[in-house]
Coordinates of C-alpha atoms in Angstrom, one line a residue:
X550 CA -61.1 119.0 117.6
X551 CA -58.5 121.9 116.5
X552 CA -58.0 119.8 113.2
X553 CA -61.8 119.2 112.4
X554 CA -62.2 123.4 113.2
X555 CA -59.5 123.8 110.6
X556 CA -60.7 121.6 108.3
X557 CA -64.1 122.5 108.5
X558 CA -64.2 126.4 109.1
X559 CA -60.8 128.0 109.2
X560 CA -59.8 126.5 106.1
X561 CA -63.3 127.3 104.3
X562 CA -62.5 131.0 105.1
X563 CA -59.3 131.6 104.0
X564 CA -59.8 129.9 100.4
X565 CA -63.0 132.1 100.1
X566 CA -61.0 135.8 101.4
X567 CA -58.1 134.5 98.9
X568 CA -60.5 134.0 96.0
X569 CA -61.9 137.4 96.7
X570 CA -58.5 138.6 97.2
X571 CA -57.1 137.1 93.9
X572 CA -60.4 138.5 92.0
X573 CA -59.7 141.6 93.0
X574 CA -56.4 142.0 92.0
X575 CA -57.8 140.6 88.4
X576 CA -59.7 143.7 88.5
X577 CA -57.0 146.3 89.4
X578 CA -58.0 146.3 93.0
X579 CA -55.5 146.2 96.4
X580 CA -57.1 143.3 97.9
X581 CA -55.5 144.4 101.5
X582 CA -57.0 148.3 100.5
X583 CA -60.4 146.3 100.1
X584 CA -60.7 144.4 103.2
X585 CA -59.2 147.0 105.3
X586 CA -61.9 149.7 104.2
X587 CA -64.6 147.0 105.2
X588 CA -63.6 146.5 108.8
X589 CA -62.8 150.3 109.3
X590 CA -66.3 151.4 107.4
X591 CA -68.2 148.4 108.6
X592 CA -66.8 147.7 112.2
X593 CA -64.3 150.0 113.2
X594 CA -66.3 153.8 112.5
X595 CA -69.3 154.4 114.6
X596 CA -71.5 155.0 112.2
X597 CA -70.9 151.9 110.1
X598 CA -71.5 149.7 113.3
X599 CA -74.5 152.1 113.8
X600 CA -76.0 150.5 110.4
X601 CA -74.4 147.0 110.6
X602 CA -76.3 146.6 114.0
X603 CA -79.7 148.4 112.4
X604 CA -79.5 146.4 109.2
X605 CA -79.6 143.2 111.7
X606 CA -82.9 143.4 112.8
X607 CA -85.1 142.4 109.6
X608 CA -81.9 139.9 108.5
X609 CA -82.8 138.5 112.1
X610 CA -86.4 138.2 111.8
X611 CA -85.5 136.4 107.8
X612 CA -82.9 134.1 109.6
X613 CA -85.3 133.3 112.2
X614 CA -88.3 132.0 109.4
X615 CA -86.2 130.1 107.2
X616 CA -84.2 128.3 110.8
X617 CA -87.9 127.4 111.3
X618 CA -89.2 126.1 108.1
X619 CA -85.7 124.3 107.0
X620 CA -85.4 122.7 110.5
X621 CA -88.6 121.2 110.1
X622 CA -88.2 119.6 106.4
X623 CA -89.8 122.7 104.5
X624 CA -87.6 124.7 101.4
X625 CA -89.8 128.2 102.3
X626 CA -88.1 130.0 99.6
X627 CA -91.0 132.7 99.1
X628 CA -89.5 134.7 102.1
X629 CA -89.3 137.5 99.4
X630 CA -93.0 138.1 98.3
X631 CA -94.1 137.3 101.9
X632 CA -91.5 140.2 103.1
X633 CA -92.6 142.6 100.9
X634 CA -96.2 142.1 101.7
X635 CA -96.0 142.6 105.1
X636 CA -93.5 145.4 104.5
X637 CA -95.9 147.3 102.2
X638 CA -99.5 146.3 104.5
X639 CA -97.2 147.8 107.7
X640 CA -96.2 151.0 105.6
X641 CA -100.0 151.5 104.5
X642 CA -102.0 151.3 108.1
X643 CA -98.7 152.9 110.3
X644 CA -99.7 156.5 109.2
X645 CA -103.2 156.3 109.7
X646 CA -102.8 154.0 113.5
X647 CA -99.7 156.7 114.7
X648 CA -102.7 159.6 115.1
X649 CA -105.2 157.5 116.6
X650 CA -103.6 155.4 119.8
X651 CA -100.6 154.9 121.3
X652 CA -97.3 154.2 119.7
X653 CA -96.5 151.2 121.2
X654 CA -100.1 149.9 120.4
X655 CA -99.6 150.7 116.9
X656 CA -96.6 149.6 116.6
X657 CA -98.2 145.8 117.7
X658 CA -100.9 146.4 115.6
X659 CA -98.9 146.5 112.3
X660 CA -96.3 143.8 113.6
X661 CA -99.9 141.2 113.8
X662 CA -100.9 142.3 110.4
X663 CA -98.0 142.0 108.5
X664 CA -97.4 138.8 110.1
X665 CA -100.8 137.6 109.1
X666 CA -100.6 138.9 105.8
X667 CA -97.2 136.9 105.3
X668 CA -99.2 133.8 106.8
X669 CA -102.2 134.1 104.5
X670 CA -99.4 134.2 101.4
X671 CA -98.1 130.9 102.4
X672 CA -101.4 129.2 102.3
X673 CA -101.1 127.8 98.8
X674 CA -97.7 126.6 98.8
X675 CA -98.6 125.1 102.5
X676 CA -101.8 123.3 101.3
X677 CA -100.4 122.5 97.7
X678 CA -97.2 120.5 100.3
X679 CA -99.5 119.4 103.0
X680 CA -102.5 117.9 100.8
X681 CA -101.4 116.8 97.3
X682 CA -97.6 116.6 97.7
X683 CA -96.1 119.4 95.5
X684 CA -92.4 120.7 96.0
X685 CA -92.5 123.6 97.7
X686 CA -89.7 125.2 96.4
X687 CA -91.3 125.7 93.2
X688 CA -94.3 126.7 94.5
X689 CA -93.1 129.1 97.1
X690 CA -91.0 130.8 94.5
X691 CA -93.7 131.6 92.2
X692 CA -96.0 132.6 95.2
X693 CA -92.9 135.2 95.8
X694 CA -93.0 136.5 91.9
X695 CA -96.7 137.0 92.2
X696 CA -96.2 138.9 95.8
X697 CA -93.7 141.6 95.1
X698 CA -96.0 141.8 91.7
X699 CA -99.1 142.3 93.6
X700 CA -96.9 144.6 96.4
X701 CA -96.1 147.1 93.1
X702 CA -99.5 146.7 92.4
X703 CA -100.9 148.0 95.7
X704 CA -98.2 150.8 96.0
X705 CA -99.1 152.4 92.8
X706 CA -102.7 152.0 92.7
X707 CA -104.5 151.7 96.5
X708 CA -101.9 153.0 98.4
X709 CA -100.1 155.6 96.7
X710 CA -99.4 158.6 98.8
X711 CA -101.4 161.5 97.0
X712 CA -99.2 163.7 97.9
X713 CA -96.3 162.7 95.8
X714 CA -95.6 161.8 92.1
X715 CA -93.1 159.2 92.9
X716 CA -95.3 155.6 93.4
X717 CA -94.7 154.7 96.6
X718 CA -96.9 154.9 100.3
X719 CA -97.5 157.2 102.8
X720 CA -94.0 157.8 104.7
X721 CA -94.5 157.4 108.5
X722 CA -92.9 160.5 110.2
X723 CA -89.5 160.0 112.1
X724 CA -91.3 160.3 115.4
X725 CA -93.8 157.8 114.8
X726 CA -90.7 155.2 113.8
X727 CA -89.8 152.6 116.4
X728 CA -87.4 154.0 118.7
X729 CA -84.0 154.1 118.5
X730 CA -81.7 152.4 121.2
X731 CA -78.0 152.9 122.8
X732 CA -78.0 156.3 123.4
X733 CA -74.5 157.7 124.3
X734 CA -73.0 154.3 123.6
X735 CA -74.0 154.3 119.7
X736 CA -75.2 157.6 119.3
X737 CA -79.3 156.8 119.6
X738 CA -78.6 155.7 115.9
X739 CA -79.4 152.1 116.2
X740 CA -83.5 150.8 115.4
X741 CA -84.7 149.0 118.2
X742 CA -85.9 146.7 115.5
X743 CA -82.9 144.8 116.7
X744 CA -84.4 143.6 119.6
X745 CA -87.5 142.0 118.1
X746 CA -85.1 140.2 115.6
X747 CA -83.1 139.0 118.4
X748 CA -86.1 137.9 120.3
X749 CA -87.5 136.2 117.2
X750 CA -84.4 134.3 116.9
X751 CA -83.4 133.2 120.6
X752 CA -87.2 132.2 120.9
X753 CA -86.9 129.9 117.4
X754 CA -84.1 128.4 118.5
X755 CA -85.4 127.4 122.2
X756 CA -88.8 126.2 120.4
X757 CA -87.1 123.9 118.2
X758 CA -84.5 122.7 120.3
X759 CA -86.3 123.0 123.9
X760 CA -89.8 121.7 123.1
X761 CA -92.0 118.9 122.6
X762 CA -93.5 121.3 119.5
X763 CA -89.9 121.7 118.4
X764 CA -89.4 118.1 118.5
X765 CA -92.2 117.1 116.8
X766 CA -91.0 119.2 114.5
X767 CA -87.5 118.1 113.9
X768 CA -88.7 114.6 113.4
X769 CA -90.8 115.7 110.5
X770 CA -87.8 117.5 109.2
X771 CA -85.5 114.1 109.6
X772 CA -87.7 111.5 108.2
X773 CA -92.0 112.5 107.2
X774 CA -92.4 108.8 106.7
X775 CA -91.2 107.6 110.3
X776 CA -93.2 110.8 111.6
X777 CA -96.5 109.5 110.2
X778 CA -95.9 106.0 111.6
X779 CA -95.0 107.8 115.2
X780 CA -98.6 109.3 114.8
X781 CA -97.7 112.8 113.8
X782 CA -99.9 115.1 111.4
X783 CA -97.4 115.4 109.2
X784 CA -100.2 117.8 107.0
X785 CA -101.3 120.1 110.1
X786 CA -97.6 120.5 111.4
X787 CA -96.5 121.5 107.3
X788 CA -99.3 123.9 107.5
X789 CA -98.7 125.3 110.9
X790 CA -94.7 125.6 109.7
X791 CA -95.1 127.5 106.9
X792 CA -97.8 129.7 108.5
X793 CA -95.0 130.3 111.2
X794 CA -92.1 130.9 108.8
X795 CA -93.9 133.1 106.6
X796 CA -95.7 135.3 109.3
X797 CA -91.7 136.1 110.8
X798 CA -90.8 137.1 107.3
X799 CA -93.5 139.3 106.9
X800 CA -92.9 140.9 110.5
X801 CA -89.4 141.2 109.1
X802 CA -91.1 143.9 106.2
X803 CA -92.8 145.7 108.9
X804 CA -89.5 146.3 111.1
X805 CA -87.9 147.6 108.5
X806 CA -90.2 150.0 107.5
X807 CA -91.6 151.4 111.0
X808 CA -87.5 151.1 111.8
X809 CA -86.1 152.2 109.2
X810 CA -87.5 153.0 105.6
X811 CA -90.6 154.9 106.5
X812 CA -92.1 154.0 103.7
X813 CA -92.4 151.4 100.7
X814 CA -91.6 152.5 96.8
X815 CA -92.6 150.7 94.0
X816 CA -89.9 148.2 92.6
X817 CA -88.3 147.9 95.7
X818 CA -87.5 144.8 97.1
X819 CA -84.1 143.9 99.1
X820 CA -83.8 140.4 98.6
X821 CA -83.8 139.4 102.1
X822 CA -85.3 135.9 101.9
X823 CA -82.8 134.3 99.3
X824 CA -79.5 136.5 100.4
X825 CA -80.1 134.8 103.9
X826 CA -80.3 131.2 102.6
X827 CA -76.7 130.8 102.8
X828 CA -76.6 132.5 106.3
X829 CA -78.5 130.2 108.0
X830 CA -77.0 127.2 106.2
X831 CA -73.3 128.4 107.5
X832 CA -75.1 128.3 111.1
X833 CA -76.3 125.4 110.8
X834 CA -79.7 125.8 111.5
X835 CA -78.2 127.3 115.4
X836 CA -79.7 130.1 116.4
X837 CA -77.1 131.5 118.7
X838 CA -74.7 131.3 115.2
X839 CA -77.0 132.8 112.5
X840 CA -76.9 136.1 115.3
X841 CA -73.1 135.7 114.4
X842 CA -73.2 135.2 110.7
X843 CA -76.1 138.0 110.6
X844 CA -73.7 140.6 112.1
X845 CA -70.9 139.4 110.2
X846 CA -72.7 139.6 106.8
X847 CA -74.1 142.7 107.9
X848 CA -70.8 144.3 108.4
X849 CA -69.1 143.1 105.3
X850 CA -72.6 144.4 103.7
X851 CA -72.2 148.1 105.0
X852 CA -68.3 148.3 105.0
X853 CA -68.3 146.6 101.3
X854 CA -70.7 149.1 100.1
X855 CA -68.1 151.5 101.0
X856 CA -64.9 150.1 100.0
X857 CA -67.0 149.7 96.5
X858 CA -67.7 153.4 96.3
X859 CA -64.3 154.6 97.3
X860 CA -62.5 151.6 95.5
X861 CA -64.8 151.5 92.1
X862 CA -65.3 147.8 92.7
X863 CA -69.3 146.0 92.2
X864 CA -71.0 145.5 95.4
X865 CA -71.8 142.1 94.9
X866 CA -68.2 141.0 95.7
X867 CA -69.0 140.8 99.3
X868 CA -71.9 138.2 98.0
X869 CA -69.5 136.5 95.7
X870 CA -67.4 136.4 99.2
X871 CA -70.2 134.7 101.1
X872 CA -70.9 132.0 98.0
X873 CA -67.5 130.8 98.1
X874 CA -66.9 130.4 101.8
X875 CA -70.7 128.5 101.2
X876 CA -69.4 126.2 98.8
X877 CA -65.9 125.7 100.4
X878 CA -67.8 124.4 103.7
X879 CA -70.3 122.4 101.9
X880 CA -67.0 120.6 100.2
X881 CA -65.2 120.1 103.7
X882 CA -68.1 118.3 105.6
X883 CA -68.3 116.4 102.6
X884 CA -64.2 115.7 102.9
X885 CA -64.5 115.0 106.5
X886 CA -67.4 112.7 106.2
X887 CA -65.9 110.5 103.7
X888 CA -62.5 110.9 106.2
X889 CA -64.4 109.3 108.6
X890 CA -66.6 107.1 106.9
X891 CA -62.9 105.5 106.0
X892 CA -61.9 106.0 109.0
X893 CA -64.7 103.6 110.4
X894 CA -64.5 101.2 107.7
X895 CA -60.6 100.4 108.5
X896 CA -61.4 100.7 112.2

């Protein structure tokens, strides 16, 4: 068991931290200076770990739609569109709900309608899978392109705040925001959009691994064909999947706003859906280790950021980081399968 962990995950890491390492000596950089400013600006300061653990929760909520969709045999790659819709609905009704009922009703209010909005944005791609057989990844992508179009859209011409020149919505006051959580342990600094990713994640994971539904649904995932000869709706469950997936990305876009961005600009868009992808593949589809990898990658986000500024290095070298460690696990399963496969053919 030791030797699989090495060859499988311990060995995986250190060839991707000594690529990283090795480009960043080709570009002048200390690679020890680098990695050390990440953990002490990403884990070791308080207010780093303040905005790893905050930038968690709509990474959480992302994690949790593709674990979903991917477990169950569908490629939802339009995460992005369906984020930013949600994201931009929940940023245009929060300022008008916070004066007329309670916060906590508001708050729900917005969660349901960016949900729904992400839902209804899935639709095509669903029914285009479900009915007539067509990839979703392609479709899904090009359903994103058109949503954080039609998001730009709706931020500079319905719901533009009027009382600015910059194109972007109405920005929810501070004390209309979701509360903020762990008070004298992280300074009140943390979103309790945390929570709801957590919960999103936990409750995936016990669905698909606890459940008759979640059976069901890991059957269709394994082989469609056998699941139509068990008597499965292969079409309703598709539908029901990506109507799933898609409504937990677009909760994700209202967390982060009524958590932490206030409001929406035009041209924004974080890239949530795809920079996940690789996340919940290094899980493994687990719940309990895409919290892990989430927290990692959130860390090596907020300390890279500023090891980049202080070091003059690109900020996507923590992303180059995460693609190599990707690759180097995909090539040792595929090492240790063929081991074995050997292994049983000599046996």
């Amino acid at each position: 068991m030791t030797g699989r962990f090495i060859r499988l995950v311990a060995a995986p890491l250190l060839l991707a931290l000594g690529l990283t390492a090795c480009m960043l000596a080709l570009m002048g950089v200390d690679p020890l200076a680098y990695f050390g400013l990440v953990v002490q600006r990403g884990l070791l300061s308080p207010s780093g770990l303040q905005a790893a653990i905050t930038r968690m929760a709509p990474l959480l909520l992302v994690a949790a739609s593709l674990i979903l969709a991917f477990r169950a045999g569908i490629w939802n790659l339009g995460g992005d569109g369906q984020y930013l819709l949600g994201a931009v609905i929940a940023a245009a009704i929060a300022p008008a709900l916070a004066g007329m009922m309670p916060h906590w009703l508001a708050w729900l209010v917005c969660f349901a309608a960016a949900a729904v909005t992400g839902a209804v944005w899935s639709l095509l791609p669903a029914w285009l899978r479900a009915r007539r057989g067509v990839n979703e990844v392609v479709s899904s992508l090009m359903m994103s392109f058109l949503g954080l179009s039609l998001a730009n859209v709706l931020i500079k011409f319905v719901f533009q705040d009027p009382g600015t020149t910059v194109p972007q919505t109405v920005t929810l006051p501070v004390a209309d925001r979701l509360p903020r959580i762990g008070d004298g342990l992280l300074g009140g600094a943390v979103s309790s959009g945390v929570l709801v990713g957590l919960l999103a994640v936990l409750l995936v994971h016990g669905v698909m691994t606890r459940t008759a539904f979640g059976l069901r649904l890991r059957i269709v995932g394994a082989n469609a064909r056998a699941a139509v000869h068990a008597g499965l709706d292969v079409p309703r469950l598709t539908m029901v999947v990506f109507g799933l997936s898609a409504g937990l990305a677009g909760l994700a876009g209202a967390v982060d706003v009524l958590g932490i961005q206030g409001n929406v600009r035009a041209g924004w868009n974080p890239a949530y859906g795809l920079m996940v992808v690789p996340l919940v593949f290094l899980a493994r589809f687990n719940g309990f280790a895409a919290i892990v990898f989430v927290f990692l990658f959130s860390v090596l986000s907020v300390g890279g950021e500023s090891a980049a500024r202080r070091l003059g290095v690109p900020n996507y070298v923590t992303l180059v980081t995460v693609a190599i460690l990707l690759i180097g696990l995909a090539v040792g399963e595929a090492l240790d399968r063929r081991r074995r496969a050997t292994k049983a053919a000599t046996a």
